[in-house]
């Protein structure tokens, strides 16, 4: 995890220009972004300490130091949370195999006009209703291993065609997985998923190595359905704190044509 912390700090440092940090650009730079000594100055820590932080040799940095480094690197809220997770001395153990509570499964099946799925921390699809099977994939026809949204985004051509803005969707999926992964660094299932997708997809490998992080936020979702055409939704991700990182994704029709297309397809 200390290596992960160092790689993350380096990736964020490379994104911030001297101008953005309020510093003179000065002489030509061999690499983009801020120098280590500049981050140290902005965070009010010694250069030696910041170097040791990037090298994973700084022990357990205080919240004050981490906050100052986050400010210097102009981190977003999600990126700041990720930094603190990476710097935490302990890691959560891998949870047991995910199971969906019967009450939760009943809830999403009751949402007849709203496609919905239950997903675990690694984006494995654990449960779905008929609407989700109509607009996303017939999960019942897939093996358990294939029911993973991140894997589907990168390895399933149908999922790529479904999203007109596939590249942004794929980048967001990896950034969200990165954010989740900080709390489960020793999770063998996570390591296997990342290794598989890094080997199978150069795009996944590039996005993963960029170290971008993001949380799941409400957003508009447009799908190019092969039979129903263009469908517009409002996507919500509802975190379930008591269920080992599970969350519910709901696709509420954003317009009348989408609602009518879903009703027609369901007949």
PDB file of C-alpha atoms in Angstrom:
ATOM      1  CA  UNK A   1       0.000   0.000   0.000  1.00  0.00           C
ATOM      2  CA  UNK A   2       2.930   2.356   0.589  1.00  0.00           C
ATOM      3  CA  UNK A   3       3.920   1.831  -3.055  1.00  0.00           C
ATOM      4  CA  UNK A   4       0.358   2.679  -4.079  1.00  0.00           C
ATOM      5  CA  UNK A   5       0.523   5.866  -2.020  1.00  0.00           C
ATOM      6  CA  UNK A   6       3.741   6.958  -3.699  1.00  0.00           C
ATOM      7  CA  UNK A   7       2.434   6.227  -7.200  1.00  0.00           C
ATOM      8  CA  UNK A   8      -0.749   8.120  -6.439  1.00  0.00           C
ATOM      9  CA  UNK A   9       1.076  11.197  -5.163  1.00  0.00           C
ATOM     10  CA  UNK A  10       3.319  11.192  -8.219  1.00  0.00           C
ATOM     11  CA  UNK A  11       0.340  10.930 -10.571  1.00  0.00           C
ATOM     12  CA  UNK A  12      -1.446  13.839  -8.866  1.00  0.00           C
ATOM     13  CA  UNK A  13       1.713  15.941  -8.758  1.00  0.00           C
ATOM     14  CA  UNK A  14       2.136  15.514 -12.510  1.00  0.00           C
ATOM     15  CA  UNK A  15      -1.321  16.997 -13.133  1.00  0.00           C
ATOM     16  CA  UNK A  16      -0.785  20.345 -11.402  1.00  0.00           C
ATOM     17  CA  UNK A  17       0.995  23.056 -13.334  1.00  0.00           C
ATOM     18  CA  UNK A  18       3.082  25.688 -11.544  1.00  0.00           C
ATOM     19  CA  UNK A  19       0.615  28.335 -12.745  1.00  0.00           C
ATOM     20  CA  UNK A  20      -2.301  26.488 -11.150  1.00  0.00           C
ATOM     21  CA  UNK A  21      -0.378  26.331  -7.881  1.00  0.00           C
ATOM     22  CA  UNK A  22       0.470  30.028  -8.014  1.00  0.00           C
ATOM     23  CA  UNK A  23       4.160  29.410  -8.731  1.00  0.00           C
ATOM     24  CA  UNK A  24       6.399  30.832 -11.485  1.00  0.00           C
ATOM     25  CA  UNK A  25       6.972  28.385 -14.323  1.00  0.00           C
ATOM     26  CA  UNK A  26      10.676  29.136 -14.449  1.00  0.00           C
ATOM     27  CA  UNK A  27      13.102  27.102 -16.531  1.00  0.00           C
ATOM     28  CA  UNK A  28      12.032  24.329 -18.872  1.00  0.00           C
ATOM     29  CA  UNK A  29      10.877  21.228 -17.051  1.00  0.00           C
ATOM     30  CA  UNK A  30      11.777  17.670 -17.959  1.00  0.00           C
ATOM     31  CA  UNK A  31       8.479  16.300 -16.696  1.00  0.00           C
ATOM     32  CA  UNK A  32       5.007  17.855 -16.415  1.00  0.00           C
ATOM     33  CA  UNK A  33       3.557  19.144 -13.187  1.00  0.00           C
ATOM     34  CA  UNK A  34       5.106  20.219  -9.919  1.00  0.00           C
ATOM     35  CA  UNK A  35       8.500  19.248  -8.600  1.00  0.00           C
ATOM     36  CA  UNK A  36       8.735  17.474  -5.248  1.00  0.00           C
ATOM     37  CA  UNK A  37      10.324  20.489  -3.608  1.00  0.00           C
ATOM     38  CA  UNK A  38       7.462  22.670  -4.803  1.00  0.00           C
ATOM     39  CA  UNK A  39       4.850  20.364  -3.280  1.00  0.00           C
ATOM     40  CA  UNK A  40       6.851  20.306  -0.054  1.00  0.00           C
ATOM     41  CA  UNK A  41       6.968  24.106   0.031  1.00  0.00           C
ATOM     42  CA  UNK A  42       3.233  24.431  -0.663  1.00  0.00           C
ATOM     43  CA  UNK A  43       2.421  21.847   2.026  1.00  0.00           C
ATOM     44  CA  UNK A  44       4.866  23.388   4.516  1.00  0.00           C
ATOM     45  CA  UNK A  45       6.822  20.172   5.039  1.00  0.00           C
ATOM     46  CA  UNK A  46      10.482  19.497   4.450  1.00  0.00           C
ATOM     47  CA  UNK A  47      11.609  18.303   1.036  1.00  0.00           C
ATOM     48  CA  UNK A  48      13.193  15.246   2.644  1.00  0.00           C
ATOM     49  CA  UNK A  49       9.931  14.325   4.348  1.00  0.00           C
ATOM     50  CA  UNK A  50       7.895  14.686   1.164  1.00  0.00           C
ATOM     51  CA  UNK A  51      10.392  12.546  -0.755  1.00  0.00           C
ATOM     52  CA  UNK A  52      10.135   9.882   1.943  1.00  0.00           C
ATOM     53  CA  UNK A  53       6.318  10.130   1.708  1.00  0.00           C
ATOM     54  CA  UNK A  54       6.395   9.415  -2.032  1.00  0.00           C
ATOM     55  CA  UNK A  55       8.868   6.596  -1.450  1.00  0.00           C
ATOM     56  CA  UNK A  56       6.694   5.006   1.228  1.00  0.00           C
ATOM     57  CA  UNK A  57       9.228   5.634   3.997  1.00  0.00           C
ATOM     58  CA  UNK A  58       7.400   8.310   6.000  1.00  0.00           C
ATOM     59  CA  UNK A  59       5.682   6.023   8.487  1.00  0.00           C
ATOM     60  CA  UNK A  60       2.119   7.017   9.277  1.00  0.00           C
ATOM     61  CA  UNK A  61       1.647  10.654   8.211  1.00  0.00           C
ATOM     62  CA  UNK A  62      -0.668  12.775  10.313  1.00  0.00           C
ATOM     63  CA  UNK A  63      -4.028  14.024   9.091  1.00  0.00           C
ATOM     64  CA  UNK A  64      -2.649  17.556   9.201  1.00  0.00           C
ATOM     65  CA  UNK A  65       0.211  16.666   6.847  1.00  0.00           C
ATOM     66  CA  UNK A  66      -2.049  14.720   4.515  1.00  0.00           C
ATOM     67  CA  UNK A  67      -4.504  17.596   4.429  1.00  0.00           C
ATOM     68  CA  UNK A  68      -1.733  20.049   3.584  1.00  0.00           C
ATOM     69  CA  UNK A  69      -0.441  17.791   0.800  1.00  0.00           C
ATOM     70  CA  UNK A  70      -3.982  17.380  -0.532  1.00  0.00           C
ATOM     71  CA  UNK A  71      -4.366  21.165  -0.625  1.00  0.00           C
ATOM     72  CA  UNK A  72      -1.028  21.579  -2.377  1.00  0.00           C
ATOM     73  CA  UNK A  73      -2.019  19.048  -5.029  1.00  0.00           C
ATOM     74  CA  UNK A  74      -5.474  20.614  -5.421  1.00  0.00           C
ATOM     75  CA  UNK A  75      -7.233  17.305  -4.807  1.00  0.00           C
ATOM     76  CA  UNK A  76     -10.972  16.917  -5.194  1.00  0.00           C
ATOM     77  CA  UNK A  77     -13.030  15.547  -2.312  1.00  0.00           C
ATOM     78  CA  UNK A  78     -12.919  12.034  -3.793  1.00  0.00           C
ATOM     79  CA  UNK A  79      -9.165  12.283  -4.387  1.00  0.00           C
ATOM     80  CA  UNK A  80      -8.587  13.562  -0.855  1.00  0.00           C
ATOM     81  CA  UNK A  81     -10.567  10.645   0.604  1.00  0.00           C
ATOM     82  CA  UNK A  82      -8.523   8.263  -1.541  1.00  0.00           C
ATOM     83  CA  UNK A  83      -5.264   9.765  -0.282  1.00  0.00           C
ATOM     84  CA  UNK A  84      -6.333   9.289   3.346  1.00  0.00           C
ATOM     85  CA  UNK A  85      -7.408   5.696   2.619  1.00  0.00           C
ATOM     86  CA  UNK A  86      -4.053   4.865   1.029  1.00  0.00           C
ATOM     87  CA  UNK A  87      -2.173   6.374   3.958  1.00  0.00           C
ATOM     88  CA  UNK A  88      -4.217   4.514   6.597  1.00  0.00           C
ATOM     89  CA  UNK A  89      -2.070   1.989   8.499  1.00  0.00           C
ATOM     90  CA  UNK A  90      -4.710  -0.761   8.419  1.00  0.00           C
ATOM     91  CA  UNK A  91      -6.826  -2.282   5.676  1.00  0.00           C
ATOM     92  CA  UNK A  92     -10.256  -3.815   5.823  1.00  0.00           C
ATOM     93  CA  UNK A  93     -10.202  -7.583   5.389  1.00  0.00           C
ATOM     94  CA  UNK A  94     -11.755  -9.038   2.280  1.00  0.00           C
ATOM     95  CA  UNK A  95     -15.463  -9.484   2.992  1.00  0.00           C
ATOM     96  CA  UNK A  96     -17.115 -12.875   2.595  1.00  0.00           C
ATOM     97  CA  UNK A  97     -18.796 -13.717  -0.723  1.00  0.00           C
ATOM     98  CA  UNK A  98     -21.500 -11.158  -1.348  1.00  0.00           C
ATOM     99  CA  UNK A  99     -25.101 -12.148  -0.802  1.00  0.00           C
ATOM    100  CA  UNK A 100     -28.132 -10.020  -1.503  1.00  0.00           C
ATOM    101  CA  UNK A 101     -30.624  -9.689   1.307  1.00  0.00           C
ATOM    102  CA  UNK A 102     -34.064 -11.052   0.289  1.00  0.00           C
ATOM    103  CA  UNK A 103     -35.673  -7.740   1.257  1.00  0.00           C
ATOM    104  CA  UNK A 104     -33.326  -5.898  -1.079  1.00  0.00           C
ATOM    105  CA  UNK A 105     -34.033  -8.242  -3.967  1.00  0.00           C
ATOM    106  CA  UNK A 106     -37.760  -7.817  -3.381  1.00  0.00           C
ATOM    107  CA  UNK A 107     -37.368  -4.042  -3.412  1.00  0.00           C
ATOM    108  CA  UNK A 108     -35.725  -3.842  -6.840  1.00  0.00           C
ATOM    109  CA  UNK A 109     -38.243  -6.301  -8.315  1.00  0.00           C
ATOM    110  CA  UNK A 110     -41.020  -4.035  -7.054  1.00  0.00           C
ATOM    111  CA  UNK A 111     -39.578  -1.195  -9.170  1.00  0.00           C
ATOM    112  CA  UNK A 112     -41.413  -2.338 -12.289  1.00  0.00           C
ATOM    113  CA  UNK A 113     -40.952   0.903 -14.261  1.00  0.00           C
ATOM    114  CA  UNK A 114     -37.385   1.556 -13.078  1.00  0.00           C
ATOM    115  CA  UNK A 115     -34.527  -0.738 -14.146  1.00  0.00           C
ATOM    116  CA  UNK A 116     -32.348  -1.547 -11.132  1.00  0.00           C
ATOM    117  CA  UNK A 117     -29.390  -3.720 -10.184  1.00  0.00           C
ATOM    118  CA  UNK A 118     -27.548  -4.553  -6.971  1.00  0.00           C
ATOM    119  CA  UNK A 119     -23.760  -4.398  -7.355  1.00  0.00           C
ATOM    120  CA  UNK A 120     -20.938  -5.258  -4.958  1.00  0.00           C
ATOM    121  CA  UNK A 121     -17.715  -3.366  -4.243  1.00  0.00           C
ATOM    122  CA  UNK A 122     -16.001  -4.903  -7.307  1.00  0.00           C
ATOM    123  CA  UNK A 123     -18.968  -4.160  -9.624  1.00  0.00           C
ATOM    124  CA  UNK A 124     -20.221  -7.739  -9.676  1.00  0.00           C
ATOM    125  CA  UNK A 125     -23.942  -7.685 -10.489  1.00  0.00           C
ATOM    126  CA  UNK A 126     -25.642  -9.635  -7.695  1.00  0.00           C
ATOM    127  CA  UNK A 127     -29.321  -9.040  -8.499  1.00  0.00           C
ATOM    128  CA  UNK A 128     -31.378  -7.310 -11.178  1.00  0.00           C
ATOM    129  CA  UNK A 129     -34.967  -6.718 -12.155  1.00  0.00           C
ATOM    130  CA  UNK A 130     -36.660  -7.246 -15.506  1.00  0.00           C
ATOM    131  CA  UNK A 131     -36.081  -3.652 -16.573  1.00  0.00           C
ATOM    132  CA  UNK A 132     -32.326  -3.967 -16.084  1.00  0.00           C
ATOM    133  CA  UNK A 133     -32.292  -7.175 -18.121  1.00  0.00           C
ATOM    134  CA  UNK A 134     -34.061  -5.279 -20.915  1.00  0.00           C
ATOM    135  CA  UNK A 135     -31.754  -2.265 -21.118  1.00  0.00           C
ATOM    136  CA  UNK A 136     -28.350  -3.598 -20.004  1.00  0.00           C
ATOM    137  CA  UNK A 137     -27.953  -7.337 -20.546  1.00  0.00           C
ATOM    138  CA  UNK A 138     -29.727 -10.610 -19.922  1.00  0.00           C
ATOM    139  CA  UNK A 139     -27.722 -11.356 -16.808  1.00  0.00           C
ATOM    140  CA  UNK A 140     -29.461 -14.706 -16.367  1.00  0.00           C
ATOM    141  CA  UNK A 141     -27.761 -15.888 -19.568  1.00  0.00           C
ATOM    142  CA  UNK A 142     -24.311 -14.919 -18.288  1.00  0.00           C
ATOM    143  CA  UNK A 143     -22.081 -16.930 -15.996  1.00  0.00           C
ATOM    144  CA  UNK A 144     -21.439 -15.546 -12.522  1.00  0.00           C
ATOM    145  CA  UNK A 145     -17.930 -14.489 -13.615  1.00  0.00           C
ATOM    146  CA  UNK A 146     -19.310 -12.585 -16.611  1.00  0.00           C
ATOM    147  CA  UNK A 147     -21.721 -10.555 -14.468  1.00  0.00           C
ATOM    148  CA  UNK A 148     -19.209  -7.833 -13.702  1.00  0.00           C
ATOM    149  CA  UNK A 149     -19.895  -4.341 -15.008  1.00  0.00           C
ATOM    150  CA  UNK A 150     -16.246  -3.325 -15.304  1.00  0.00           C
ATOM    151  CA  UNK A 151     -15.374  -6.537 -17.156  1.00  0.00           C
ATOM    152  CA  UNK A 152     -18.386  -6.037 -19.429  1.00  0.00           C
ATOM    153  CA  UNK A 153     -17.416  -2.432 -20.206  1.00  0.00           C
ATOM    154  CA  UNK A 154     -14.022  -3.508 -21.508  1.00  0.00           C
ATOM    155  CA  UNK A 155     -14.544  -7.019 -22.879  1.00  0.00           C
ATOM    156  CA  UNK A 156     -18.154  -7.099 -24.126  1.00  0.00           C
ATOM    157  CA  UNK A 157     -18.631  -5.398 -27.540  1.00  0.00           C
ATOM    158  CA  UNK A 158     -22.375  -5.123 -26.925  1.00  0.00           C
ATOM    159  CA  UNK A 159     -21.811  -3.074 -23.773  1.00  0.00           C
ATOM    160  CA  UNK A 160     -19.401  -0.801 -25.635  1.00  0.00           C
ATOM    161  CA  UNK A 161     -21.977  -0.222 -28.393  1.00  0.00           C
ATOM    162  CA  UNK A 162     -24.693   0.448 -25.802  1.00  0.00           C
ATOM    163  CA  UNK A 163     -22.878   3.532 -24.506  1.00  0.00           C
ATOM    164  CA  UNK A 164     -22.379   6.313 -27.022  1.00  0.00           C
ATOM    165  CA  UNK A 165     -19.888   7.956 -24.635  1.00  0.00           C
ATOM    166  CA  UNK A 166     -18.136   4.660 -23.915  1.00  0.00           C
ATOM    167  CA  UNK A 167     -14.704   6.153 -23.223  1.00  0.00           C
ATOM    168  CA  UNK A 168     -16.008   8.409 -20.444  1.00  0.00           C
ATOM    169  CA  UNK A 169     -18.106   5.597 -18.993  1.00  0.00           C
ATOM    170  CA  UNK A 170     -15.088   3.281 -19.009  1.00  0.00           C
ATOM    171  CA  UNK A 171     -12.809   5.888 -17.422  1.00  0.00           C
ATOM    172  CA  UNK A 172     -15.385   6.533 -14.702  1.00  0.00           C
ATOM    173  CA  UNK A 173     -15.760   2.800 -14.044  1.00  0.00           C
ATOM    174  CA  UNK A 174     -12.014   2.396 -13.504  1.00  0.00           C
ATOM    175  CA  UNK A 175     -11.785   5.540 -11.367  1.00  0.00           C
ATOM    176  CA  UNK A 176     -14.609   4.272  -9.172  1.00  0.00           C
ATOM    177  CA  UNK A 177     -12.948   0.861  -8.864  1.00  0.00           C
ATOM    178  CA  UNK A 178      -9.688   2.594  -7.890  1.00  0.00           C
ATOM    179  CA  UNK A 179     -11.512   4.533  -5.182  1.00  0.00           C
ATOM    180  CA  UNK A 180     -13.044   1.349  -3.765  1.00  0.00           C
ATOM    181  CA  UNK A 181      -9.787  -0.596  -4.031  1.00  0.00           C
ATOM    182  CA  UNK A 182      -7.982   1.644  -1.551  1.00  0.00           C
ATOM    183  CA  UNK A 183      -9.831  -0.035   1.298  1.00  0.00           C
ATOM    184  CA  UNK A 184      -9.189  -3.595   0.076  1.00  0.00           C
ATOM    185  CA  UNK A 185      -5.543  -3.591  -1.009  1.00  0.00           C
ATOM    186  CA  UNK A 186      -5.018  -7.249  -0.050  1.00  0.00           C
ATOM    187  CA  UNK A 187      -8.234  -8.515  -1.650  1.00  0.00           C
ATOM    188  CA  UNK A 188      -7.288 -11.438  -3.961  1.00  0.00           C
ATOM    189  CA  UNK A 189     -10.499 -11.043  -5.976  1.00  0.00           C
ATOM    190  CA  UNK A 190      -9.642  -7.412  -6.686  1.00  0.00           C
ATOM    191  CA  UNK A 191      -6.071  -8.332  -7.666  1.00  0.00           C
ATOM    192  CA  UNK A 192      -7.338 -11.051 -10.013  1.00  0.00           C
ATOM    193  CA  UNK A 193      -9.833  -8.703 -11.680  1.00  0.00           C
ATOM    194  CA  UNK A 194      -7.234  -5.968 -12.219  1.00  0.00           C
ATOM    195  CA  UNK A 195      -4.670  -8.470 -13.549  1.00  0.00           C
ATOM    196  CA  UNK A 196      -7.190 -10.024 -15.943  1.00  0.00           C
ATOM    197  CA  UNK A 197      -8.416  -6.730 -17.363  1.00  0.00           C
ATOM    198  CA  UNK A 198      -4.926  -5.192 -17.560  1.00  0.00           C
ATOM    199  CA  UNK A 199      -3.785  -8.152 -19.664  1.00  0.00           C
ATOM    200  CA  UNK A 200      -6.907  -8.261 -21.845  1.00  0.00           C
ATOM    201  CA  UNK A 201      -7.470  -4.533 -22.423  1.00  0.00           C
ATOM    202  CA  UNK A 202      -4.754  -1.923 -23.072  1.00  0.00           C
ATOM    203  CA  UNK A 203      -7.402   0.729 -22.413  1.00  0.00           C
ATOM    204  CA  UNK A 204      -8.127  -0.635 -18.943  1.00  0.00           C
ATOM    205  CA  UNK A 205      -4.401  -0.828 -18.182  1.00  0.00           C
ATOM    206  CA  UNK A 206      -3.914   2.788 -19.239  1.00  0.00           C
ATOM    207  CA  UNK A 207      -6.863   4.055 -17.203  1.00  0.00           C
ATOM    208  CA  UNK A 208      -5.826   2.024 -14.146  1.00  0.00           C
ATOM    209  CA  UNK A 209      -2.246   3.295 -14.293  1.00  0.00           C
ATOM    210  CA  UNK A 210      -3.517   6.887 -14.472  1.00  0.00           C
ATOM    211  CA  UNK A 211      -4.562   6.539 -10.794  1.00  0.00           C
ATOM    212  CA  UNK A 212      -7.692   8.669 -11.278  1.00  0.00           C
ATOM    213  CA  UNK A 213     -10.357   8.186  -8.616  1.00  0.00           C
ATOM    214  CA  UNK A 214     -14.033   9.071  -8.495  1.00  0.00           C
ATOM    215  CA  UNK A 215     -17.088   8.383  -6.398  1.00  0.00           C
ATOM    216  CA  UNK A 216     -20.462   7.365  -7.792  1.00  0.00           C
ATOM    217  CA  UNK A 217     -22.633  10.419  -8.299  1.00  0.00           C
ATOM    218  CA  UNK A 218     -26.074  10.977  -9.849  1.00  0.00           C
ATOM    219  CA  UNK A 219     -25.840  11.563 -13.579  1.00  0.00           C
ATOM    220  CA  UNK A 220     -27.710  11.460 -16.858  1.00  0.00           C
ATOM    221  CA  UNK A 221     -27.342   8.203 -18.773  1.00  0.00           C
ATOM    222  CA  UNK A 222     -28.057   7.738 -22.485  1.00  0.00           C
ATOM    223  CA  UNK A 223     -28.114   4.230 -23.920  1.00  0.00           C
ATOM    224  CA  UNK A 224     -28.222   3.238 -27.587  1.00  0.00           C
ATOM    225  CA  UNK A 225     -30.444   0.183 -27.266  1.00  0.00           C
ATOM    226  CA  UNK A 226     -30.243  -2.226 -30.242  1.00  0.00           C
ATOM    227  CA  UNK A 227     -34.043  -2.500 -30.581  1.00  0.00           C
ATOM    228  CA  UNK A 228     -35.605   0.306 -28.504  1.00  0.00           C
ATOM    229  CA  UNK A 229     -33.289   3.016 -29.835  1.00  0.00           C
ATOM    230  CA  UNK A 230     -32.079   5.980 -27.796  1.00  0.00           C
ATOM    231  CA  UNK A 231     -33.066   5.742 -24.132  1.00  0.00           C
ATOM    232  CA  UNK A 232     -32.509   8.478 -21.542  1.00  0.00           C
ATOM    233  CA  UNK A 233     -32.288   7.861 -17.815  1.00  0.00           C
ATOM    234  CA  UNK A 234     -31.423   9.512 -14.542  1.00  0.00           C
ATOM    235  CA  UNK A 235     -28.881   7.232 -12.876  1.00  0.00           C
ATOM    236  CA  UNK A 236     -28.655   7.005  -9.089  1.00  0.00           C
ATOM    237  CA  UNK A 237     -26.228   4.890  -7.041  1.00  0.00           C
ATOM    238  CA  UNK A 238     -27.496   4.207  -3.539  1.00  0.00           C
ATOM    239  CA  UNK A 239     -24.808   2.942  -1.157  1.00  0.00           C
ATOM    240  CA  UNK A 240     -25.804   0.269   1.372  1.00  0.00           C
ATOM    241  CA  UNK A 241     -23.514   0.833   4.401  1.00  0.00           C
ATOM    242  CA  UNK A 242     -24.478  -2.425   6.135  1.00  0.00           C
ATOM    243  CA  UNK A 243     -23.882  -4.660   3.112  1.00  0.00           C
ATOM    244  CA  UNK A 244     -20.092  -4.819   2.615  1.00  0.00           C
ATOM    245  CA  UNK A 245     -19.857  -2.168  -0.079  1.00  0.00           C
ATOM    246  CA  UNK A 246     -22.969  -3.148  -2.023  1.00  0.00           C
ATOM    247  CA  UNK A 247     -25.016  -0.456  -3.736  1.00  0.00           C
ATOM    248  CA  UNK A 248     -28.182  -0.185  -5.817  1.00  0.00           C
ATOM    249  CA  UNK A 249     -28.120   1.431  -9.256  1.00  0.00           C
ATOM    250  CA  UNK A 250     -31.476   2.714 -10.506  1.00  0.00           C
ATOM    251  CA  UNK A 251     -32.220   3.914 -14.034  1.00  0.00           C
ATOM    252  CA  UNK A 252     -35.254   6.212 -13.843  1.00  0.00           C
ATOM    253  CA  UNK A 253     -36.671   7.067 -17.304  1.00  0.00           C
ATOM    254  CA  UNK A 254     -35.847  10.709 -17.986  1.00  0.00           C
ATOM    255  CA  UNK A 255     -38.489  11.295 -20.667  1.00  0.00           C
ATOM    256  CA  UNK A 256     -41.766   9.891 -21.953  1.00  0.00           C
ATOM    257  CA  UNK A 257     -40.295   8.164 -25.054  1.00  0.00           C
ATOM    258  CA  UNK A 258     -37.960   6.149 -22.819  1.00  0.00           C
ATOM    259  CA  UNK A 259     -40.783   5.186 -20.477  1.00  0.00           C
ATOM    260  CA  UNK A 260     -42.984   4.097 -23.371  1.00  0.00           C
ATOM    261  CA  UNK A 261     -40.142   2.132 -25.010  1.00  0.00           C
ATOM    262  CA  UNK A 262     -39.586   0.242 -21.762  1.00  0.00           C
ATOM    263  CA  UNK A 263     -43.271  -0.531 -21.413  1.00  0.00           C
ATOM    264  CA  UNK A 264     -43.447  -1.757 -25.023  1.00  0.00           C
ATOM    265  CA  UNK A 265     -40.334  -3.937 -24.601  1.00  0.00           C
ATOM    266  CA  UNK A 266     -41.707  -5.444 -21.409  1.00  0.00           C
ATOM    267  CA  UNK A 267     -44.838  -6.758 -23.102  1.00  0.00           C
TER     268      UNK A 267
END
